[in-house]
Coordinates of C-alpha atoms in Angstrom, one line a residue:
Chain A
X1 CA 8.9 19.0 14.3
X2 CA 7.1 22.3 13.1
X3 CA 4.5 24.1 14.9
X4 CA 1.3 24.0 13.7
X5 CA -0.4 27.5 13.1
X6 CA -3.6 28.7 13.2
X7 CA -3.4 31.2 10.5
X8 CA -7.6 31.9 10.0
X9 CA -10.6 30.6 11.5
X10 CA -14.2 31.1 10.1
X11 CA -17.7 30.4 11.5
X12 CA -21.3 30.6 10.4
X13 CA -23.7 31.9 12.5
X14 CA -24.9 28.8 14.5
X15 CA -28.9 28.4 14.7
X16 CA -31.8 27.3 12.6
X17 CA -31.4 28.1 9.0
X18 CA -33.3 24.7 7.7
X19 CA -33.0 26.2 4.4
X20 CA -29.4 26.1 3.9
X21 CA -27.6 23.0 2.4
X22 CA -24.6 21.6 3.9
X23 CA -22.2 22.8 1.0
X24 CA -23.5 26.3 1.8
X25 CA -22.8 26.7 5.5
X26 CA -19.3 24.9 4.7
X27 CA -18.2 27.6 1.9
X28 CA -19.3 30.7 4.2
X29 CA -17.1 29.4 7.0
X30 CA -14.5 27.9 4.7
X31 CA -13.9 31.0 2.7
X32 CA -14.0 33.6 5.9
X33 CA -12.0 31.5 7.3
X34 CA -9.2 31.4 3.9
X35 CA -9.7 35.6 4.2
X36 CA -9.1 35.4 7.8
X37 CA -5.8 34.1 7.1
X38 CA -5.3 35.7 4.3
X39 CA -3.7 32.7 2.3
X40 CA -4.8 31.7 -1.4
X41 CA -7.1 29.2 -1.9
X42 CA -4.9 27.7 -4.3
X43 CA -2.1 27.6 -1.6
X44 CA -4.5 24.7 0.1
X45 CA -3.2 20.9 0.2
X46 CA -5.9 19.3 1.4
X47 CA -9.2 19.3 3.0
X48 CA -10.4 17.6 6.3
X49 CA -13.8 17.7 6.7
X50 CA -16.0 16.6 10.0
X51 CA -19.7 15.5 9.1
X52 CA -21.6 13.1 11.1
X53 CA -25.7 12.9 9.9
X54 CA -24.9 14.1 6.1
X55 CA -26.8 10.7 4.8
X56 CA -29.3 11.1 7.0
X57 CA -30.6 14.7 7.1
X58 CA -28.8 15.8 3.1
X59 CA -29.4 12.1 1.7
X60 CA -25.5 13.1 0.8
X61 CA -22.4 10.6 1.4
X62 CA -18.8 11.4 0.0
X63 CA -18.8 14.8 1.2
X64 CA -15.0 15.6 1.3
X65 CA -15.1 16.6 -2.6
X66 CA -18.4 18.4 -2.3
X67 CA -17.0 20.5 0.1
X68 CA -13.5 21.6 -1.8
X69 CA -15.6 22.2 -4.6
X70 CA -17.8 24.5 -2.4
X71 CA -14.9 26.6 -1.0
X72 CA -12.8 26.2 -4.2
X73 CA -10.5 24.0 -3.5
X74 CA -8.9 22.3 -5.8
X75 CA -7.1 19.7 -3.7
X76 CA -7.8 15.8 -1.9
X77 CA -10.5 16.2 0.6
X78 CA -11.5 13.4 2.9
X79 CA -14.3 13.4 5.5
X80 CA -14.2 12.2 8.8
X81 CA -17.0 11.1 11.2
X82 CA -16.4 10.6 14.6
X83 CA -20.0 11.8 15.9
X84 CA -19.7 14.6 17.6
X85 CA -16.3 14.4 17.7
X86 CA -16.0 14.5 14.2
X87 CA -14.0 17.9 13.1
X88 CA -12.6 17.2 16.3
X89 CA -10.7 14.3 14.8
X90 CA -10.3 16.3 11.2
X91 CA -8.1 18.7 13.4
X92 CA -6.2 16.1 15.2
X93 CA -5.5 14.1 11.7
X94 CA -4.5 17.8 9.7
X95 CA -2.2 18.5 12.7
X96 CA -0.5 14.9 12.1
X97 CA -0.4 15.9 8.4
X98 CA 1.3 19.2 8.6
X99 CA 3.7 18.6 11.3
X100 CA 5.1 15.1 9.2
X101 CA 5.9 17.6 6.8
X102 CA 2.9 16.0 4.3
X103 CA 1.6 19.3 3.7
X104 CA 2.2 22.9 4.9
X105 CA -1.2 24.6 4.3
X106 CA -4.7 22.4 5.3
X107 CA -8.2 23.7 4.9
X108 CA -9.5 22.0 8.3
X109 CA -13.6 22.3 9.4
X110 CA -17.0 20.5 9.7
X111 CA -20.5 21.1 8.9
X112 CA -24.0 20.2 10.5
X113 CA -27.6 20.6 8.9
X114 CA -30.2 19.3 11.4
X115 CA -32.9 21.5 12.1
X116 CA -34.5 20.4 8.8
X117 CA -34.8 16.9 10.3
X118 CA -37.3 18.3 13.1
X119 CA -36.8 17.6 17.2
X120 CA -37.9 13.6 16.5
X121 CA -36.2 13.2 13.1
X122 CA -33.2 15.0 15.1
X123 CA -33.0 12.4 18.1
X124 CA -33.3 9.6 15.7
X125 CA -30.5 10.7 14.1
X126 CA -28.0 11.4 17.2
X127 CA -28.8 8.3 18.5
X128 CA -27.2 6.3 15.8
X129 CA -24.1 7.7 17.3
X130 CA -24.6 5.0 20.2
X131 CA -24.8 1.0 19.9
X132 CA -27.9 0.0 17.8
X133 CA -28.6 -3.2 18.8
X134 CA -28.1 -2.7 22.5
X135 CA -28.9 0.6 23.6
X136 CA -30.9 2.5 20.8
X137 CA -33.2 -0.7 20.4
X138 CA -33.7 -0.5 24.1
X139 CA -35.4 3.4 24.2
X140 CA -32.5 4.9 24.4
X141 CA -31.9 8.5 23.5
X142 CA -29.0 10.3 23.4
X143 CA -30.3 12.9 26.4
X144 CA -31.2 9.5 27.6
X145 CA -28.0 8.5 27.6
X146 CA -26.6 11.5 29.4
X147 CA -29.1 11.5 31.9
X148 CA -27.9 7.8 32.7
X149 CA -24.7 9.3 33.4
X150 CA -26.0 12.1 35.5
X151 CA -28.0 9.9 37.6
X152 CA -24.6 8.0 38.1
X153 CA -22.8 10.3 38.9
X154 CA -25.1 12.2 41.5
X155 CA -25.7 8.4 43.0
X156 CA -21.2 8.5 43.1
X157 CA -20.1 11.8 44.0
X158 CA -23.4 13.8 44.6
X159 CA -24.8 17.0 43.2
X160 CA -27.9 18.4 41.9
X161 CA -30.2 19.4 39.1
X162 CA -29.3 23.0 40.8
X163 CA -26.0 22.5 40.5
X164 CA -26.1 21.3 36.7
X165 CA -28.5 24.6 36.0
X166 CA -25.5 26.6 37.0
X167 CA -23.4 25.6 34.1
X168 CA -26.4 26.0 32.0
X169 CA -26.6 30.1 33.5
X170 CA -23.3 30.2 32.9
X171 CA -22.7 29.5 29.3
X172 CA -26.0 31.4 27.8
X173 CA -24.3 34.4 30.1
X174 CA -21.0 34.1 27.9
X175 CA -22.9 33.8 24.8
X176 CA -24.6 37.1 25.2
X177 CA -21.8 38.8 23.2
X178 CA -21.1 36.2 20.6
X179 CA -22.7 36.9 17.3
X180 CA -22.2 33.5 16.3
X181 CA -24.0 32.0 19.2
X182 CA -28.0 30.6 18.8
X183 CA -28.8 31.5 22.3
X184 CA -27.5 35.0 22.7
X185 CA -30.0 35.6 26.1
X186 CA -29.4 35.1 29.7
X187 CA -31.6 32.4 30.8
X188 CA -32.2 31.6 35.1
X189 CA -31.7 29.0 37.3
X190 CA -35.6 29.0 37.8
X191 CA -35.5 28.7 34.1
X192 CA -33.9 25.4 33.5
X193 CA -35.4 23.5 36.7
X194 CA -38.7 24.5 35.8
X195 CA -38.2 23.2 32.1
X196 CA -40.0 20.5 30.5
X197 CA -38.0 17.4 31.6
X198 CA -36.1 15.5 28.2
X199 CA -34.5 12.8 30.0
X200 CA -34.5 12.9 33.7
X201 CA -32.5 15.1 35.3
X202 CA -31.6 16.6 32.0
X203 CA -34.6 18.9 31.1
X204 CA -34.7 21.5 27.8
X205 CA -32.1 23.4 29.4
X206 CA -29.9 21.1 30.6
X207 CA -29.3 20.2 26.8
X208 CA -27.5 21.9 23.7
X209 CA -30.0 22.5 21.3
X210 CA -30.3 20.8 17.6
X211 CA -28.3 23.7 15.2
X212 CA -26.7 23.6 11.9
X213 CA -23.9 25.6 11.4
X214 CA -20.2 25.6 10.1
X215 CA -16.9 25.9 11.1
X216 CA -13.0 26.1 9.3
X217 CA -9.7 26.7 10.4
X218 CA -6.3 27.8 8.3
X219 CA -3.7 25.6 9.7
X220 CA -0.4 25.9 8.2
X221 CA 3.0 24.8 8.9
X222 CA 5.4 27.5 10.6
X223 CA 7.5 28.0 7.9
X224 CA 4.6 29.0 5.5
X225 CA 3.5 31.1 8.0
X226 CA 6.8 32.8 8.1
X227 CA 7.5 33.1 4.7
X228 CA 4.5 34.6 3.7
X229 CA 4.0 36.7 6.8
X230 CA 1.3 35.5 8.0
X231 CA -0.4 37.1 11.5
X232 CA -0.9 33.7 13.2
X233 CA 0.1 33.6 16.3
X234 CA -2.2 30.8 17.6
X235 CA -0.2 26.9 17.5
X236 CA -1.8 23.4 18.2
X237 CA 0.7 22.6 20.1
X238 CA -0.8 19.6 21.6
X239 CA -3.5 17.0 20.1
X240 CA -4.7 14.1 21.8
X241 CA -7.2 11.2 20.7
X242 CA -9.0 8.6 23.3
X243 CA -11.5 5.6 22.7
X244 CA -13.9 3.8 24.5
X245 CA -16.0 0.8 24.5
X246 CA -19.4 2.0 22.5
X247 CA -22.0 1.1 25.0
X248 CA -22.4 2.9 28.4
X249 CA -23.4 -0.1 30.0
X250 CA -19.7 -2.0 29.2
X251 CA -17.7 0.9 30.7
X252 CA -15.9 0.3 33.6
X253 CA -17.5 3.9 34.6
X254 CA -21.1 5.5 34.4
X255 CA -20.0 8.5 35.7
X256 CA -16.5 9.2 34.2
X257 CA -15.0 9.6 30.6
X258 CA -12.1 7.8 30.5
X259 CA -11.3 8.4 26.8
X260 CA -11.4 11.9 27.4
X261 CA -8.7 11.0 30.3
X262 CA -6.7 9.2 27.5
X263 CA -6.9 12.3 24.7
X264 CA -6.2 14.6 27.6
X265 CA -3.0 13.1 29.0
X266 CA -1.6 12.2 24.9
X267 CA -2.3 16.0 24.4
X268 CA -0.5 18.0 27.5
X269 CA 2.5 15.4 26.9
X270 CA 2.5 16.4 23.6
X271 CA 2.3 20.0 24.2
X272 CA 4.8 19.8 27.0
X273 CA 2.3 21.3 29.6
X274 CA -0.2 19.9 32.6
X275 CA -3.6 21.1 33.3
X276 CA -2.1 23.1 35.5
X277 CA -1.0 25.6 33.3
X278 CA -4.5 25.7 31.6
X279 CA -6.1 29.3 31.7
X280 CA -8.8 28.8 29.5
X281 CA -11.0 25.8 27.8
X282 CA -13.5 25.5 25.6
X283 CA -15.6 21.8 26.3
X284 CA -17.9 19.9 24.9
X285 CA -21.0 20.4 26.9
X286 CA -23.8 18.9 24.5
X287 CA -25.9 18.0 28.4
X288 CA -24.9 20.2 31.3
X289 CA -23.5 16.9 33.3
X290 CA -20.8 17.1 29.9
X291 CA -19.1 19.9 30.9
X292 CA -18.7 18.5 34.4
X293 CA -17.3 15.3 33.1
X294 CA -15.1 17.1 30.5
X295 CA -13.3 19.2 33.0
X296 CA -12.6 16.1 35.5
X297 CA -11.0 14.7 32.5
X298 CA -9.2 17.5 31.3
X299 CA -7.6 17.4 35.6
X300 CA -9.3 20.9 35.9
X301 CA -11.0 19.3 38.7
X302 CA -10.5 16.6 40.8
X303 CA -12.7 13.8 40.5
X304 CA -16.6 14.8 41.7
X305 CA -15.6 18.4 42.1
X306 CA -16.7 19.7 38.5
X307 CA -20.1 19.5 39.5
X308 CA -20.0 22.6 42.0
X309 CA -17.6 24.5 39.8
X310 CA -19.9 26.5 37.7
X311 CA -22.3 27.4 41.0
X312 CA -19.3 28.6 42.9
X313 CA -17.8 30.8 40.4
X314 CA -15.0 29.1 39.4
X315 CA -15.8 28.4 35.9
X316 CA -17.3 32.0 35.2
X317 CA -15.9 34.4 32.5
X318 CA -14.9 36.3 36.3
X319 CA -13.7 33.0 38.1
X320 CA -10.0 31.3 37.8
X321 CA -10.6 29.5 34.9
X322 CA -13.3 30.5 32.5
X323 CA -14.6 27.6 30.9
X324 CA -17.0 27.7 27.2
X325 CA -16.7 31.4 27.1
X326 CA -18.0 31.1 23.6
X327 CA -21.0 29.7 25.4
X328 CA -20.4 26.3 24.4
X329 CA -22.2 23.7 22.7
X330 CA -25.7 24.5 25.4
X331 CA -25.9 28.2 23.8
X332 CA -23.9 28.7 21.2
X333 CA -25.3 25.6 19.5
X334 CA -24.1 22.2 18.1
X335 CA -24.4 21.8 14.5
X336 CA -22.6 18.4 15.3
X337 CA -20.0 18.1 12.6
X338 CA -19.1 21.5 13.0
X339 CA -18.3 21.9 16.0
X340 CA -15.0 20.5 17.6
X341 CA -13.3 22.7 15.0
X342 CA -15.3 25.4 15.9
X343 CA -13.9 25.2 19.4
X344 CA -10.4 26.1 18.4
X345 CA -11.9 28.8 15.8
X346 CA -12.9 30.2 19.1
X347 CA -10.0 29.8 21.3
X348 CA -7.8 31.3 18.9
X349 CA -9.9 34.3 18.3
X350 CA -9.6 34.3 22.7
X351 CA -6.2 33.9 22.6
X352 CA -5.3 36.4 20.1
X353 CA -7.8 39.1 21.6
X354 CA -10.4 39.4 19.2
X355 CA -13.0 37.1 20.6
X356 CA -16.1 39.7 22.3
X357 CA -14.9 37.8 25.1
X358 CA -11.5 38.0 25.0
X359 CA -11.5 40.8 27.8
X360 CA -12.0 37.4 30.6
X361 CA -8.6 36.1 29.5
X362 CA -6.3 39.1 28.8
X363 CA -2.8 38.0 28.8
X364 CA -3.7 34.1 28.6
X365 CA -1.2 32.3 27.0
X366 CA -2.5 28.5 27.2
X367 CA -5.9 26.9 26.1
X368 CA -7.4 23.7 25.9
X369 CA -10.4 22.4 23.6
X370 CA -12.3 18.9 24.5
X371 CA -14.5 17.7 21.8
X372 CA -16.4 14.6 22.7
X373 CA -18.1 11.8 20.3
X374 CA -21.3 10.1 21.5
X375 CA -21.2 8.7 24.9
X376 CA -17.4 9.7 25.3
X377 CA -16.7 6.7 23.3
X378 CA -14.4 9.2 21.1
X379 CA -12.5 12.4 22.5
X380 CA -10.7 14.7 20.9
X381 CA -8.4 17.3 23.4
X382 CA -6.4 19.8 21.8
X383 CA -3.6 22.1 23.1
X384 CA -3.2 26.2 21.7
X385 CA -1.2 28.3 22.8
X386 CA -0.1 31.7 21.9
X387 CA 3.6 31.6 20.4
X388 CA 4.3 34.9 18.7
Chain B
X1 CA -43.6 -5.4 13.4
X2 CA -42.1 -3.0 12.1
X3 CA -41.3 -3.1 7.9
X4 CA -37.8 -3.1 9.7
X5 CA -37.4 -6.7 9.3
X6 CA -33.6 -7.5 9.1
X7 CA -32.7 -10.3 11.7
X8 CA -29.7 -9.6 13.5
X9 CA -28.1 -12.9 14.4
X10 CA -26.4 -12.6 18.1
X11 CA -29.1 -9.9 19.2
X12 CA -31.8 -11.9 18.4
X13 CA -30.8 -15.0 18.8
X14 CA -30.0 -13.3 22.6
X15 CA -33.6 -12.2 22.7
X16 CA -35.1 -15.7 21.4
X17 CA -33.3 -17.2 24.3
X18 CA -34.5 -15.1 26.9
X19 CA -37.6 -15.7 25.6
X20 CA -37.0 -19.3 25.7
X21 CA -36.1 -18.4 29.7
X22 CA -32.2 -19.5 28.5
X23 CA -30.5 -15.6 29.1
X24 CA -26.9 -16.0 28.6
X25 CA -24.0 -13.8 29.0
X26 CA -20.4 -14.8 27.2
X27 CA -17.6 -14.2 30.0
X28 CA -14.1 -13.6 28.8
X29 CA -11.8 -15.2 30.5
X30 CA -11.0 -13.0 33.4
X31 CA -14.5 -13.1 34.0
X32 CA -15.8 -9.8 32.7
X33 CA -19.3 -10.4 30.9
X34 CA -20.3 -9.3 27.5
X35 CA -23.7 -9.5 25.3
X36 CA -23.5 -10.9 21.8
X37 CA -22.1 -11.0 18.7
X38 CA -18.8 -10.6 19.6
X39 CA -15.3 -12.6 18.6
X40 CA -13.5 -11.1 21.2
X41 CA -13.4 -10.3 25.0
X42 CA -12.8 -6.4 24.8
X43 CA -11.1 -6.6 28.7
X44 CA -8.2 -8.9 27.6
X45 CA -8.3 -9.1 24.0
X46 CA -8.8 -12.7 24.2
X47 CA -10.9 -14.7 21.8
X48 CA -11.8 -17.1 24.3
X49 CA -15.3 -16.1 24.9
X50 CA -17.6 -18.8 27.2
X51 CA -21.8 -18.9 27.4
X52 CA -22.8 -18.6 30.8
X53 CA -26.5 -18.5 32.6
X54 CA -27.2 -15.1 33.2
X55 CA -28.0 -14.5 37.0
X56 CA -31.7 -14.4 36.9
X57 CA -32.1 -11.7 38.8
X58 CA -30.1 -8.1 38.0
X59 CA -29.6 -4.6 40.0
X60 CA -30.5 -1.3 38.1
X61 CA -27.2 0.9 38.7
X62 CA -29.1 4.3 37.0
X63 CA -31.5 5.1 35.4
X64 CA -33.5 7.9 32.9
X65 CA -37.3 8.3 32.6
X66 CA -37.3 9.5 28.4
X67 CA -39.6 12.1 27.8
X68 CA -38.7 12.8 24.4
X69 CA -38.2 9.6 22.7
X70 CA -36.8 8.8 19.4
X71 CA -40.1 7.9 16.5
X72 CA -40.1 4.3 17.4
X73 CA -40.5 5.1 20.7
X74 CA -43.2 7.8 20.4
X75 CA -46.2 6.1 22.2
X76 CA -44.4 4.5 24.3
X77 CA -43.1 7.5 26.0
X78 CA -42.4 8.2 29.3
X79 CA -40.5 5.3 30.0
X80 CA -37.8 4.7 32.2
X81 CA -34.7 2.8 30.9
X82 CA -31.8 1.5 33.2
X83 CA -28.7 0.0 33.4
X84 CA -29.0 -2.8 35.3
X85 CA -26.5 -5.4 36.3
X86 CA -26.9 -9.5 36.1
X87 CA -23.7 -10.6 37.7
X88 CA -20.5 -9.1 35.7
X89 CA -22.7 -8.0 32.5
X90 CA -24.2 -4.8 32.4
X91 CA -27.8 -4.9 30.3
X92 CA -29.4 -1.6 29.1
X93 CA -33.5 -2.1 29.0
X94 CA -36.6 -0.7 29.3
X95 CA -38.0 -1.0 33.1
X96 CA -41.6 -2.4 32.5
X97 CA -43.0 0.0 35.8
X98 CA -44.3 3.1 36.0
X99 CA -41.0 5.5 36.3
X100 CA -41.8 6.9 39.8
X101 CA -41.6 3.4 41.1
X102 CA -38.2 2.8 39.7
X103 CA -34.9 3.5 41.8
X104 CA -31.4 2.4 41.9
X105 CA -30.8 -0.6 43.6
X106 CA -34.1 -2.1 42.6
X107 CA -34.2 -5.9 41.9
X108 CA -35.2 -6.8 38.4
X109 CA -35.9 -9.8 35.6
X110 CA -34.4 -9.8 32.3
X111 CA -37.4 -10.2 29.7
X112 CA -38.7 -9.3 26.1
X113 CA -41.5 -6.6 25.3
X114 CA -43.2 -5.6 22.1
X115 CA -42.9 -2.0 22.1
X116 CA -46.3 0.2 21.8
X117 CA -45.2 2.0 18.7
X118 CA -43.7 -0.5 16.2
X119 CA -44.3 -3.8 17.8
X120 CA -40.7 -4.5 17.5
X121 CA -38.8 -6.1 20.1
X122 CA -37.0 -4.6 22.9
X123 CA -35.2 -5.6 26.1
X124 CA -37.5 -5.1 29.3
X125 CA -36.7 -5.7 33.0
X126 CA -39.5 -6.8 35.2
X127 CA -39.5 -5.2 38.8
X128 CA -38.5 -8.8 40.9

């Protein structure tokens, strides 16, 4: 079985740009990412593309094609939608593809335009990522939904709005530096108590905000990579995909993510690690209780420990295991169908030392990405690690 | 109501017969409990899928007071909604109380309300 290497990564500045049409965002990403790696577009086999809302906020279905066209490709492109998991799952399916020997060069990515939708056109929108008849028709909200979990878990294992605002200090800390962040300002833990609530306990703070954005990866098979001398010395070596019932309310847990569990487990056995040997991860915090829940998954935590992590320093760009140094999905942004691929654009750029963060992990050799879909009812982990 | 006026047969046949004071749940057959439409029991994979009585009276396990709802929620926010449990099904609803009164563990009915904004039909529970 070949490696699968990372051979370019691209990203468009996350934040509002309303303006901009989905095709857009995709070709900026798309084609830094093709120079990145310096690989031919006509080298490219196919096209996986993450988009969740594209019918909703673009009136725009059967985006695969759109997009090759937009990064010129000349190749089968196929979209994926998993909510916010959905490049997640483009990822996992173009690893599949290149490592069956199907292909040896993929064009891999996801793109999100939201802001043009407005905060209510927005919420209406995310929501359709949970159960229609039984949860959206009932009030619920997607912050809703998370603060159902928060309120579930603090009732389980305890914890604190003051502990959630730490995770929220931390990431806007570690987007400071990232020029492809939204929120590139320290904020306080004053700041996000005091916020206007959302969804009790989850106030404006506690949650990502609405972005669009773009993200593409390079992945080629090791061969290619060799033969044409590629610098790529990034793999997936791990990918792992996990499912859950749809509603919250028929999990066996409020308070855990056991798909997450599932992707988490498929992915170190596939990478031949444990989390143990995790240095660094980037996780899909779209609430601040996320991250908590991600990282209990992922065994970076035990079970109801996450949730002091980020106060006590653990989870800092200084602490043992920096977690969202990009600055995650709370301040870097989440231009939903962008984003899980735009978690390993990043943890490659930290693992190969040319992140503006990549100082934190000097010498790390091991990452892990977790890329969530709605309530968890999709996850998405991924294994890189550096191999040349 | 709303111009949205598609019937959805299993959810509002549910809501007709809680309405009607005839809430059921369909329990699989290791006694897990689901709401409709559904073929199969998603704990065992069986298709053996039984209408029960739902208990009439249900626990709220959390719960979130919305402050930014989606449109066809917009005068009806703040509300609290909660997950509250009638025996082994779980029901997600909207608690018909002001949200500082509601906690976990509180006692509550299974109803139907016609929401502020749209007029359309949503799942309540009544403080018992």
């Amino acid at each position: 079985m070949t490696d699968v290497r990372i051979a370019g990564v691209g990203l468009t500045k996350f934040g509002a740009s309303p303006e901009r049409t989905g095709r857009d965002l995709f070709a900026e990403a798309g084609l830094d990412a093709l120079d990145d790696a310096g690989v031919d577009q006509d080298d490219v086999e196919a096209l996986f593309y993450g988009n969740f809302m594209g019918e909703l906020a673009e009136h725009q279905g059967h985006q695969g094609p759109l997009m090759a066209e937009a990064v010129g490709v000349d190749a089968p492109a196929t979209r994926y939608e998993a909510a916010c998991a959905s490049s997640g799952v483009a990822v996992a399916e173009a690893v599949k593809n290149i490592r069956n020997g199907e292909r040896d060069v993929v064009l891999v990515g996801g793109a999100e335009r939201m802001t043009n939708l407005g905060t209510a056109g927005a919420t209406e929108a995310l929501a359709i990522a949970a159960d229609d008849l039984w949860e959206v028709k009932a009030g619920m909200t997607f912050p809703g939904a998370y603060a159902l979990m928060a309120n579930a878990y603090f009732s389980e294992y305890g914890g604190d709005r003051e502990d959630l605002a730490a995770i929220a200090v931390k990431n806007h800390e570690n987007a400071v530096p990232n020029e492809k962040a939204q929120y590139q300002r320290e904020i306080s833990i004053e700041d996000v108590v005091e916020a206007p609530m959302v969804a009790e306990p989850l106030g404006l703070y506690d949650s990502c905000p609405i972005s669009d954005g773009a993200s593409a990866l390079v992945l080629t098979s090791e061969a290619y990579a060799e033969e044409h001398d590629l610098d790529a010395s990034v793999a997936v070596t791990g990918t792992g995909q996990g499912g859950d019932l749809m509603a919250l309310h028929d999990r066996d847990f409020l308070a855990r993510s056991p798909a997450a569990d599932e992707a988490a487990t498929e992915a170190y056995a596939d990478a031949g690690i444990s989390a143990d040997d995790v240095e660094v991860a980037e996780v899909h915090d779209c609430f601040t209780i996320a991250e908590v829940l991600a990282m209990e998954s992922l065994g970076l935590f035990e079970v109801g420990e996450g949730i002091s992590a980020a106060r006590d320093g653990k989870t800092t760009r200084e602490g043992e295991l920096p977690v969202n140094l990009s600055g995650g999905l709370k301040a870097k942004g989440h231009p939903v169908g962008a984003t899980g691929a735009s978690q390993l654009a990043e943890m490659a750029s930290l693992l190969r030392g040319d992140h503006p963060n990549s100082e934190y992990v000097e010498g790390a050799t091991t990452g892990v990405t977790h890329n969530a879909g709605g309530t968890v009812a999709s996850a998405v982990v991924h294994v890189l690690e550096v191999v040349a | 109501m709303s111009d949205d006026e598609t019937y959805d047969a299993g959810y509002d046949d549910w809501l007709d017969a809680v309405e009607d004071g005839e809430a059921y749940y369909l329990e699989g057959p290791d006694g897990d409990g689901w709401l409709p439409p559904r073929r199969v029991d998603p704990a065992t994979g069986s298709r053996e899928l039984t209408e029960k009585q739902l208990p009439e009276t249900g626990e709220v396990e959390t719960f979130t007071v919305v402050h930014v709802p989606t449109p066809a929620f917009e005068k009806d926010a703040p509300f609290a909604t909660a997950i509250a449990r009638f025996g082994p099904a779980r029901i997600t609803g909207i608690v018909e109380a002001d949200p500082d009164d509601v906690s976990v563990g509180m006692d509550v009915a299974v109803g139907v309300m016609e929401t502020e904004t749209t007029g359309d039909r949503a799942v309540v529970f009544r403080p018992k």
